mmCIF file of C-alpha atoms and ligand atoms in Angstrom:
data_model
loop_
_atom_site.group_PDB
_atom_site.id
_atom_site.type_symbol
_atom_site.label_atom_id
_atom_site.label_comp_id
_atom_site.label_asym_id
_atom_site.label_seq_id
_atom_site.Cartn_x
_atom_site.Cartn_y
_atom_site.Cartn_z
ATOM 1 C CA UNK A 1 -3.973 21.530 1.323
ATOM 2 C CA UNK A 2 -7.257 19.920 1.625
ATOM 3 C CA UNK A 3 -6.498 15.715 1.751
ATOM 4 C CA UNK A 4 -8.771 13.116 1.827
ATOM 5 C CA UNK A 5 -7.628 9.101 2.734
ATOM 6 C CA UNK A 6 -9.496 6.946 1.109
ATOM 7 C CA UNK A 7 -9.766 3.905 3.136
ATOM 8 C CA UNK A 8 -8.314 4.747 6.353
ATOM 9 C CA UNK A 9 -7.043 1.326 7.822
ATOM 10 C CA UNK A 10 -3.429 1.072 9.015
ATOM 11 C CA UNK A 11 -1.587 2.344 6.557
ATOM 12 C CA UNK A 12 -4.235 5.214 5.976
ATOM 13 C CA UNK A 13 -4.503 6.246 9.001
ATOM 14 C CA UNK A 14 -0.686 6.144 9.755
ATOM 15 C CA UNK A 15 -0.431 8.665 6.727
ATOM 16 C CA UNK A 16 -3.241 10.447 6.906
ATOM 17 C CA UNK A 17 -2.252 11.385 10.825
ATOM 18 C CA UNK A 18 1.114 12.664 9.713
ATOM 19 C CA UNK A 19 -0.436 14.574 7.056
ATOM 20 C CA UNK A 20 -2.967 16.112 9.697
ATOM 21 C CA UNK A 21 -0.263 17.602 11.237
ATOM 22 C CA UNK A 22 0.072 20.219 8.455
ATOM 23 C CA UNK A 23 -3.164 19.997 6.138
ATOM 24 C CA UNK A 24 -6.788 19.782 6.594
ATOM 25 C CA UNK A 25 -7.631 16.258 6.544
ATOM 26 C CA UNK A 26 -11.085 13.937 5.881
ATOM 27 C CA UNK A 27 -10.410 10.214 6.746
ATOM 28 C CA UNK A 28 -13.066 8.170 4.566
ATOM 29 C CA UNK A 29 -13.157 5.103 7.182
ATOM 30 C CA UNK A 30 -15.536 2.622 8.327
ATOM 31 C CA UNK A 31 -17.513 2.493 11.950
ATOM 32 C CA UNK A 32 -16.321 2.264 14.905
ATOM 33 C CA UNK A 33 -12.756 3.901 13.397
ATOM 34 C CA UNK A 34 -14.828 7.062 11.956
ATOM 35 C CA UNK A 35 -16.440 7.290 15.278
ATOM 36 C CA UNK A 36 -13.720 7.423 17.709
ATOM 37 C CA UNK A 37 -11.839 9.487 15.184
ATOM 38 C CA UNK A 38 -14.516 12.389 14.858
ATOM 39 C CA UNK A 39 -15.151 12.413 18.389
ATOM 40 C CA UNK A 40 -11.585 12.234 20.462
ATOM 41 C CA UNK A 41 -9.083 12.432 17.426
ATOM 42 C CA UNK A 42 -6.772 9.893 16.275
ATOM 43 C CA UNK A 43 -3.615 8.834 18.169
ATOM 44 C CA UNK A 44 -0.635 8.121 16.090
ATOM 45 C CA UNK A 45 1.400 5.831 19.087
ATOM 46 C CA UNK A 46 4.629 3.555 18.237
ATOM 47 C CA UNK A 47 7.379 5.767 16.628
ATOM 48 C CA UNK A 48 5.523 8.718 17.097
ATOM 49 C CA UNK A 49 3.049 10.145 20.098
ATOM 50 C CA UNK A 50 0.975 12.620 18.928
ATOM 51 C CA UNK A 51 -2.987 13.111 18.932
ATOM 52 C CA UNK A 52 -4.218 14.987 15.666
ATOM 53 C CA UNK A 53 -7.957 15.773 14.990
ATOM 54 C CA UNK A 54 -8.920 14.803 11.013
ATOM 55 C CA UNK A 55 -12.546 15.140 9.696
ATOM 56 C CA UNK A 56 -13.768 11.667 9.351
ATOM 57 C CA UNK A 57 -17.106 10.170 7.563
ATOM 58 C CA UNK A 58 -17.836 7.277 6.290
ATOM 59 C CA UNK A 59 -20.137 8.315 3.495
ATOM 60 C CA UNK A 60 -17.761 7.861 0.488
ATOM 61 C CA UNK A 61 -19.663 9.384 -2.684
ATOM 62 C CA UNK A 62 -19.808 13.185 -3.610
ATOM 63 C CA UNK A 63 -16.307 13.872 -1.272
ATOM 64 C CA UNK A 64 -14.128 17.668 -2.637
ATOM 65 C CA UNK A 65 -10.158 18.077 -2.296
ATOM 66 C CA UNK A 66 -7.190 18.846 -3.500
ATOM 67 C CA UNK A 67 -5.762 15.516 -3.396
ATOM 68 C CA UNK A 68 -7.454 12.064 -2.623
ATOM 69 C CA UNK A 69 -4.991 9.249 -1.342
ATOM 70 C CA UNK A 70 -6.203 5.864 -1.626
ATOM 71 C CA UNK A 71 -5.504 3.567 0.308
ATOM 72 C CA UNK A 72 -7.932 0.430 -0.349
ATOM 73 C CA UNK A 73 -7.080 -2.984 -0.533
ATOM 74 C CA UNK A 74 -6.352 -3.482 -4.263
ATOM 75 C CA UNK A 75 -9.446 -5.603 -4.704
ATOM 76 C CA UNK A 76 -11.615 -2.580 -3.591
ATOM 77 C CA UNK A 77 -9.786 -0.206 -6.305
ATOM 78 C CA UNK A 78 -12.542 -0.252 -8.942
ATOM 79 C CA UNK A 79 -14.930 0.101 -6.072
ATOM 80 C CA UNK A 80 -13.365 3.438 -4.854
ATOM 81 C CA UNK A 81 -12.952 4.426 -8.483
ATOM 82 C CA UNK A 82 -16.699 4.515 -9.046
ATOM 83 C CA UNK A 83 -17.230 6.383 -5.661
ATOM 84 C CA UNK A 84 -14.426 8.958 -6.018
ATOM 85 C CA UNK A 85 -15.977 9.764 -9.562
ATOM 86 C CA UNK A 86 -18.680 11.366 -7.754
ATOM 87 C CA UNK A 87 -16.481 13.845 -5.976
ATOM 88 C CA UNK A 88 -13.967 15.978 -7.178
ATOM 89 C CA UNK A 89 -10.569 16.062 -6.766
ATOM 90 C CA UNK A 90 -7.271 17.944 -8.219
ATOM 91 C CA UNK A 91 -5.264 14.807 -8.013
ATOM 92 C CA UNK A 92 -5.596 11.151 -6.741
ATOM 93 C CA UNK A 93 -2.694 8.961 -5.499
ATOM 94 C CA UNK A 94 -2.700 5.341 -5.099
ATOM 95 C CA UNK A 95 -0.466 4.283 -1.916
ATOM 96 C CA UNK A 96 -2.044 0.303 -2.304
ATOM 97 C CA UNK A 97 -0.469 -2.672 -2.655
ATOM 98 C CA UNK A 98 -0.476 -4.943 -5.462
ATOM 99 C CA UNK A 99 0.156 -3.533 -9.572
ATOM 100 C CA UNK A 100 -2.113 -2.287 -12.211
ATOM 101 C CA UNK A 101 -4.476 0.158 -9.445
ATOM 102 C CA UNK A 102 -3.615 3.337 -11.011
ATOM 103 C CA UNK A 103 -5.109 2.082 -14.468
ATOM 104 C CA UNK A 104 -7.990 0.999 -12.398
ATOM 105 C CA UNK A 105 -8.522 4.680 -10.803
ATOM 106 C CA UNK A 106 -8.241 5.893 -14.399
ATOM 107 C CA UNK A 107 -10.656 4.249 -15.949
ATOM 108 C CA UNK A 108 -12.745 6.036 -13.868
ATOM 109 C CA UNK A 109 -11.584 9.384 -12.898
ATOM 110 C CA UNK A 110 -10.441 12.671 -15.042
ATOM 111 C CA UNK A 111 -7.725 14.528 -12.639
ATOM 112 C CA UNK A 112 -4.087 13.664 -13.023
ATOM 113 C CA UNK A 113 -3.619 9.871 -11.099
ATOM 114 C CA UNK A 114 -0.066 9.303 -9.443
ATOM 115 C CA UNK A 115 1.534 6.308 -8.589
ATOM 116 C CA UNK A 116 2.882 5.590 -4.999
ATOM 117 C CA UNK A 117 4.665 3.500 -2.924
ATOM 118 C CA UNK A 118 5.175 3.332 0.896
ATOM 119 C CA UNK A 119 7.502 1.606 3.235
ATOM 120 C CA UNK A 120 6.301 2.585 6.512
ATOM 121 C CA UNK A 121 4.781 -0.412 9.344
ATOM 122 C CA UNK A 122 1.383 0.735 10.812
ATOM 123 C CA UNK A 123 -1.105 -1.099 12.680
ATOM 124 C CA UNK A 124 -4.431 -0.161 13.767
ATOM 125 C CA UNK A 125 -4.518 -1.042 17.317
ATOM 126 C CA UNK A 126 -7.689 0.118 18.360
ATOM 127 C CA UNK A 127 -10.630 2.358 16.977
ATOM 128 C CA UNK A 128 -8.805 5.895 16.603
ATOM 129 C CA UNK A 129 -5.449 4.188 17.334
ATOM 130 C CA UNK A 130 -2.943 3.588 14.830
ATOM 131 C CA UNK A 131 1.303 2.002 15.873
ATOM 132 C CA UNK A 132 4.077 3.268 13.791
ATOM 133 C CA UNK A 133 5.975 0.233 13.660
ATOM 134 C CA UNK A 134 8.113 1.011 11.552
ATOM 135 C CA UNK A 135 9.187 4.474 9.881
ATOM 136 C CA UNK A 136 9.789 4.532 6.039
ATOM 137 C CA UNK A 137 9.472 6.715 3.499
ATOM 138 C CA UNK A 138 7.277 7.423 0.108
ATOM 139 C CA UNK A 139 7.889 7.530 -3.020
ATOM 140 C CA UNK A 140 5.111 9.362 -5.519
ATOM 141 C CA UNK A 141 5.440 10.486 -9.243
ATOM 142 C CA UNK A 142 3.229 10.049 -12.632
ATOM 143 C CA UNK A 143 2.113 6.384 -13.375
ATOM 144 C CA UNK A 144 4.023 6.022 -16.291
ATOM 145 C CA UNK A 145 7.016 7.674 -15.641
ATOM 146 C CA UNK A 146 8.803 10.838 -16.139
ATOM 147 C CA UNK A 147 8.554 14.229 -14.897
ATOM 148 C CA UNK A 148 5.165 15.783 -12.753
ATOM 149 C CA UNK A 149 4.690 19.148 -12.059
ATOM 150 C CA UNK A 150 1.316 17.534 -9.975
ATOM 151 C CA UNK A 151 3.462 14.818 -8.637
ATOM 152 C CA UNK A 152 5.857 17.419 -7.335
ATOM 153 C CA UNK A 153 3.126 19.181 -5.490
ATOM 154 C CA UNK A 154 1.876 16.715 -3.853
ATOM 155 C CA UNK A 155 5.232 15.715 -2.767
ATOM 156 C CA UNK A 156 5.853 18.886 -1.368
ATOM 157 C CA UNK A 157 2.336 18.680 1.228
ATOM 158 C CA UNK A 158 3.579 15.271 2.175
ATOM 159 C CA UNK A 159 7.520 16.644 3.149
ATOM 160 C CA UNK A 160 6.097 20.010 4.842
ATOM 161 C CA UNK A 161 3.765 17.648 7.113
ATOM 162 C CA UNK A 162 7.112 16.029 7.690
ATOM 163 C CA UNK A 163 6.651 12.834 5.847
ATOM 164 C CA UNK A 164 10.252 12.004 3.912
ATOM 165 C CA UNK A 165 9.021 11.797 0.063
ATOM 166 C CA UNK A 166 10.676 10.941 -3.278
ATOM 167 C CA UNK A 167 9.666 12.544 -6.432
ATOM 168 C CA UNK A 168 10.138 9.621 -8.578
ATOM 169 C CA UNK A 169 10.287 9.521 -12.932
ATOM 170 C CA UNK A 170 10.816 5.569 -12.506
ATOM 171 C CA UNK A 171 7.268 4.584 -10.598
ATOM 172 C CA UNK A 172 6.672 1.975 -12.691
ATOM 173 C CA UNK A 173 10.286 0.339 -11.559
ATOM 174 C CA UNK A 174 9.708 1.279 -7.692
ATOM 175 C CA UNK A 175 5.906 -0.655 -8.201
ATOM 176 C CA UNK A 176 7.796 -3.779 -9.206
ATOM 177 C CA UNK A 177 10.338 -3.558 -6.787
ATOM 178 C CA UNK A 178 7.857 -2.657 -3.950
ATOM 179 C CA UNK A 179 5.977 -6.076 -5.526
ATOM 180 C CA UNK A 180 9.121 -7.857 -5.230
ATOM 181 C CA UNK A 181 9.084 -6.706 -1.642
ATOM 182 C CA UNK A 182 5.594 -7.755 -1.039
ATOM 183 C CA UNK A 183 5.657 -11.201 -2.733
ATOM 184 C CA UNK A 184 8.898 -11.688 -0.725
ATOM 185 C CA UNK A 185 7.446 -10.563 3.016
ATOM 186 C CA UNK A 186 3.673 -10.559 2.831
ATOM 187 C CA UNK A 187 2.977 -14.683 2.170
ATOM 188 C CA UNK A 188 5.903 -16.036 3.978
ATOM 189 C CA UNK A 189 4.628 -13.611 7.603
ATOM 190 C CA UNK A 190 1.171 -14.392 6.781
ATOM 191 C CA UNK A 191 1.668 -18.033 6.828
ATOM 192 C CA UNK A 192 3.541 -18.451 9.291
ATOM 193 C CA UNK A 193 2.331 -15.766 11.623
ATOM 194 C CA UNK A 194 5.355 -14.301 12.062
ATOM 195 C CA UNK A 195 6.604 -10.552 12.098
ATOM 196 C CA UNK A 196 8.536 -8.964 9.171
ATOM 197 C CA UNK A 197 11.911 -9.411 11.016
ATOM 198 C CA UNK A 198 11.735 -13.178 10.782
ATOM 199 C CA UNK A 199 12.203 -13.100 6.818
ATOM 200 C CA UNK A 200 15.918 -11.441 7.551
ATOM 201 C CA UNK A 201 16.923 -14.890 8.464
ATOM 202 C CA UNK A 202 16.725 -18.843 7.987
ATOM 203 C CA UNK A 203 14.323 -20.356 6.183
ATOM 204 C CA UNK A 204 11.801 -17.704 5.944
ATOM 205 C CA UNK A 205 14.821 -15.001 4.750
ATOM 206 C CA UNK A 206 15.253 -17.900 1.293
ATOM 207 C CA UNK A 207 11.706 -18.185 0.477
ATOM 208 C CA UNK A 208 11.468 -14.480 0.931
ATOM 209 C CA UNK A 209 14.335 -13.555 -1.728
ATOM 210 C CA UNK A 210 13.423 -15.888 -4.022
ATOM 211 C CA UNK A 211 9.921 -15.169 -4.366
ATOM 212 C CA UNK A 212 11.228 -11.608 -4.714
ATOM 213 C CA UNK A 213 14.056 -12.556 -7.226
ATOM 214 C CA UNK A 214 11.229 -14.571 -9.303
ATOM 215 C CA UNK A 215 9.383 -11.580 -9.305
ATOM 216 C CA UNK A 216 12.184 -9.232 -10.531
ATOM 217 C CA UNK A 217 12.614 -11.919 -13.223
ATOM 218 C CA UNK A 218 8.863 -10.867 -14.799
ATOM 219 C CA UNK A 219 9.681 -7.660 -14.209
ATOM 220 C CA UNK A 220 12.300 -7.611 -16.763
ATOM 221 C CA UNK A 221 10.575 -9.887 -18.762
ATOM 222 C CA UNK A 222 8.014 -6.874 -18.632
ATOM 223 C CA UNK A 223 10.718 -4.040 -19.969
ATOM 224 C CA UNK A 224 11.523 -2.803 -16.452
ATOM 225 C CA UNK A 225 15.060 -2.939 -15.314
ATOM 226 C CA UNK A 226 15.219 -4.824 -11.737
ATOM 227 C CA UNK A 227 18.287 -6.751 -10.956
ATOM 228 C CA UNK A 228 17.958 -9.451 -8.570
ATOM 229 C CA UNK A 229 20.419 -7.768 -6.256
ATOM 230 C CA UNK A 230 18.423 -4.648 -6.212
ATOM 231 C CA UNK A 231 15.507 -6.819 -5.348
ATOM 232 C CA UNK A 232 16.508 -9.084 -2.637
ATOM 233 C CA UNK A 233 18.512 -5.847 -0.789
ATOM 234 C CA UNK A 234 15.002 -4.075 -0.897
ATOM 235 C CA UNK A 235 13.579 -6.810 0.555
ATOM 236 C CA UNK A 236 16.247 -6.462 3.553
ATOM 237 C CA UNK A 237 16.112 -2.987 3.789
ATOM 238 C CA UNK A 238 11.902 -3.215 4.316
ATOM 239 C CA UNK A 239 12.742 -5.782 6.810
ATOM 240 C CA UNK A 240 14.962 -4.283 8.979
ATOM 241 C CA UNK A 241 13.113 -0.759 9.143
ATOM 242 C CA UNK A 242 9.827 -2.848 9.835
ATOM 243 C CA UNK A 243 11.541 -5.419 12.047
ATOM 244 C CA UNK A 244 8.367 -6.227 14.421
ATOM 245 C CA UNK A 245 5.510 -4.846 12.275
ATOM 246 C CA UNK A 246 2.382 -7.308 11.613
ATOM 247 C CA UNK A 247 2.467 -7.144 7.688
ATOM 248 C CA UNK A 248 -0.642 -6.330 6.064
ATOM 249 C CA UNK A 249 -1.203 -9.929 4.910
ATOM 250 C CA UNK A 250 -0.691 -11.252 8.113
ATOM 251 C CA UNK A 251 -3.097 -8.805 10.068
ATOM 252 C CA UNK A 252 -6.126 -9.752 7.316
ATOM 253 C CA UNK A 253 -5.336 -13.883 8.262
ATOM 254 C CA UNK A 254 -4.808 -12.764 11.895
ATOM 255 C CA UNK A 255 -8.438 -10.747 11.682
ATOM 256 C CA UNK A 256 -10.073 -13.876 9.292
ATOM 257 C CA UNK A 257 -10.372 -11.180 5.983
ATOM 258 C CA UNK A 258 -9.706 -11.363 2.393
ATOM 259 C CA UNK A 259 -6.664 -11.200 1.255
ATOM 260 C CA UNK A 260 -4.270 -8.988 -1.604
ATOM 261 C CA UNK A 261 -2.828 -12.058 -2.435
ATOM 262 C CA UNK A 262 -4.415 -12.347 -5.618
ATOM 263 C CA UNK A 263 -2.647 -8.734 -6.631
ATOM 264 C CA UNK A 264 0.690 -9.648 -5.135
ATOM 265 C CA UNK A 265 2.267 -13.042 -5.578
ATOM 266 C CA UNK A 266 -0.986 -14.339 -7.740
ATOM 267 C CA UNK A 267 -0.395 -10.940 -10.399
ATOM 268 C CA UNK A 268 3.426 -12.444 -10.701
ATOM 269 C CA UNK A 269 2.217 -15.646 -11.280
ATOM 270 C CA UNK A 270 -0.296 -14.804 -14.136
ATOM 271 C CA UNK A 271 2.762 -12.013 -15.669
ATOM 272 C CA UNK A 272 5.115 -14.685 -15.696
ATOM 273 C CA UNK A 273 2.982 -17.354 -17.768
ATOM 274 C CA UNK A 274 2.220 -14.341 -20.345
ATOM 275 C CA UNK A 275 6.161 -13.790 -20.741
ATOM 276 C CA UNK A 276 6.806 -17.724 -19.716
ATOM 277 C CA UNK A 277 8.363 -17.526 -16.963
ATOM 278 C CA UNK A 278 8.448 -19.953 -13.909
ATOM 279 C CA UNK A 279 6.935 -18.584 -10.611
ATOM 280 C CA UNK A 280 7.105 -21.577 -8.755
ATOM 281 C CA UNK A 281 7.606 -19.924 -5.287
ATOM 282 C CA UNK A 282 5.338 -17.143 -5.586
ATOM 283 C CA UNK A 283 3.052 -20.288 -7.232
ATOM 284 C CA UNK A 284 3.311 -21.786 -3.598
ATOM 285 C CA UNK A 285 2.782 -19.020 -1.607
ATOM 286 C CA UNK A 286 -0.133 -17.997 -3.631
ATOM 287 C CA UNK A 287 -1.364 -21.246 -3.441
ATOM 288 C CA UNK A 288 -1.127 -21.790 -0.025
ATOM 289 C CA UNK A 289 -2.532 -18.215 1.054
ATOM 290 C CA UNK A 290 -5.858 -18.804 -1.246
ATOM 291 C CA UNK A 291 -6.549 -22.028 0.698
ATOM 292 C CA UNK A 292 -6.395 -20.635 3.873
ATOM 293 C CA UNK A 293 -9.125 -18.038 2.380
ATOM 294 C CA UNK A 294 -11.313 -20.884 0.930
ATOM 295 C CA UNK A 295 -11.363 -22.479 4.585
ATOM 296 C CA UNK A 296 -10.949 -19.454 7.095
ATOM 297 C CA UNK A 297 -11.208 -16.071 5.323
HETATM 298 O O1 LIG B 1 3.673 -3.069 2.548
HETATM 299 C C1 LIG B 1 3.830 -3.716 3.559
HETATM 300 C C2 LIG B 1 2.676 -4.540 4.005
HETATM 301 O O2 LIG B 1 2.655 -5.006 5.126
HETATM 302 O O3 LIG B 1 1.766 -4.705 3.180
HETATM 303 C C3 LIG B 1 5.166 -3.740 4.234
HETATM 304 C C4 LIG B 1 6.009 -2.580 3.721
HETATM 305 C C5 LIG B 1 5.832 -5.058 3.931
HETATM 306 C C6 LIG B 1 5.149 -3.497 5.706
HETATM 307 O O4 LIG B 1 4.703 -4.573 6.417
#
């Protein structure tokens, strides 16, 4: 299958390696990462070691696959969406962070657009370097729900490169959950510089599940059934497999970037005053991460 990661940063890269294994793959990434990439290959290090050679560029308009996996912050969706438009593609899956990019990608492409969610730990170490630091697994299936005959596909490239995938009919559960999971570990590792391990105990381990349990709250508030249980266990079980990975959040405060806080604990915030429900820890956190940005980011 012909593959191309849109925005190959950690996670991207992490993927888009594993997928190299098996499929013809373009990595869409910026300079020096493209570079190193199209000249010696990436090197997928941590729980893997293995040296795969994608295509890479980092021209991002007029790009042709089967599939396009996108893997942009969430406040560069509607940015990719106007770039992938110019390509063409059989199928695009979000793998972001952060709820509502699917609808974003739609508004602006035609193909089938699938809904994902990832628990693996990567970090780009170095240009054409990505760490598994943690191994988890995906979960892909239509955005709304229900049954794919795309979905499943897709799902099948990902398993025969190796890659342990779920064919959900519940992605719009799993995206709250895996927000519950993010609102939980993101903030809290971010803030206090800490690695995802740290939130399995103490202090960090209450803020943690109750910024997840608020956010399972506006989830049902929203239709979507996610028990508070379910939520906070998640949280664990993201934890543990990605005991000493550098969250997302806290690699863009480590590297002095923007932020998805805004699409994470700041998108539960503004759900739960539509439906009226109090957010006050994911209030804080949000809070607390957007200063930083206004002073350091
Ligand atoms: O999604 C992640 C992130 O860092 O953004 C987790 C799964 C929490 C891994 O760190």
């Amino acid at each position: 299958m012909e593959i191309v990661v849109f925005g190959a940063g950690s996670l991207g890269s992490l993927i888009g390696g594993l997928l190299a294994r098996e499929h013809r793959v373009t990595f869409v990434a910026r300079d020096p990462h493209a570079t190193e990439v199209r000249e010696s290959g990436l090197r997928v290090g941590g729980a893997f070691d293995f040296r795969v050679h994608p295509s890479a560029t980092g021209d991002e308009r007029e790009l042709r696959a089967n599939c396009a996996i996108v893997t942009v912050k969430a406040f560069q969706t509607e940015t990719a969406g106007r770039q992938l438009a110019t390509g063409e593609f059989d199928a695009v899956l979000s793998l972001q962070n952060g709820m509502g990019n699917e609808d974003v990608l739609a508004d602006y492409l035609d193909c089938p657009i699938l809904a994902g969610t990832a628990s693996y730990g990567a970090v780009l170490t170095e240009p054409g370097t990505v760490e598994c630091t943690g191994v988890g697994e995906i979960a892909l299936g239509a955005r709304e729900g229900g049954d794919s005959e795309t979905a499943r596909t897709i799902g099948e490239a990902f398993t025969t490169a190796g890659i342990e995938t779920e064919i959900a009919d519940d992605m719009p559960r799993r995206l709250w959950e895996k927000l519950a999971v993010n609102a939980g570990i993101n903030p809290v590792t971010a803030l206090s510089r800490v690695e995802n391990g740290t939130v399995l105990s103490g202090d960090a381990s209450e803020i943690a599940a109750t910024a997840a349990r608020e956010t399972a709250r506006v989830a049902r508030a929203d239709g979507v059934e996610l028990t508070d249980e379910d939520t906070v266990s998640a949280v664990e079980t993201v934890a543990s497999a990605t005991v000493s990975n550098v969250s997302s959040m806290h690699q863009d405060v480590e590297a002095g970037r923007k932020t998805e806080i805004e699409a994470i604990n700041g998108y539960v915030v503004a759900r739960g005053e539509r439906y009226g429900v109090e957010t006050p820890v994911n209030r804080t956190l949000s809070g607390l991460v957007k200063t930083w940005e206004r002073t350091n980011g």
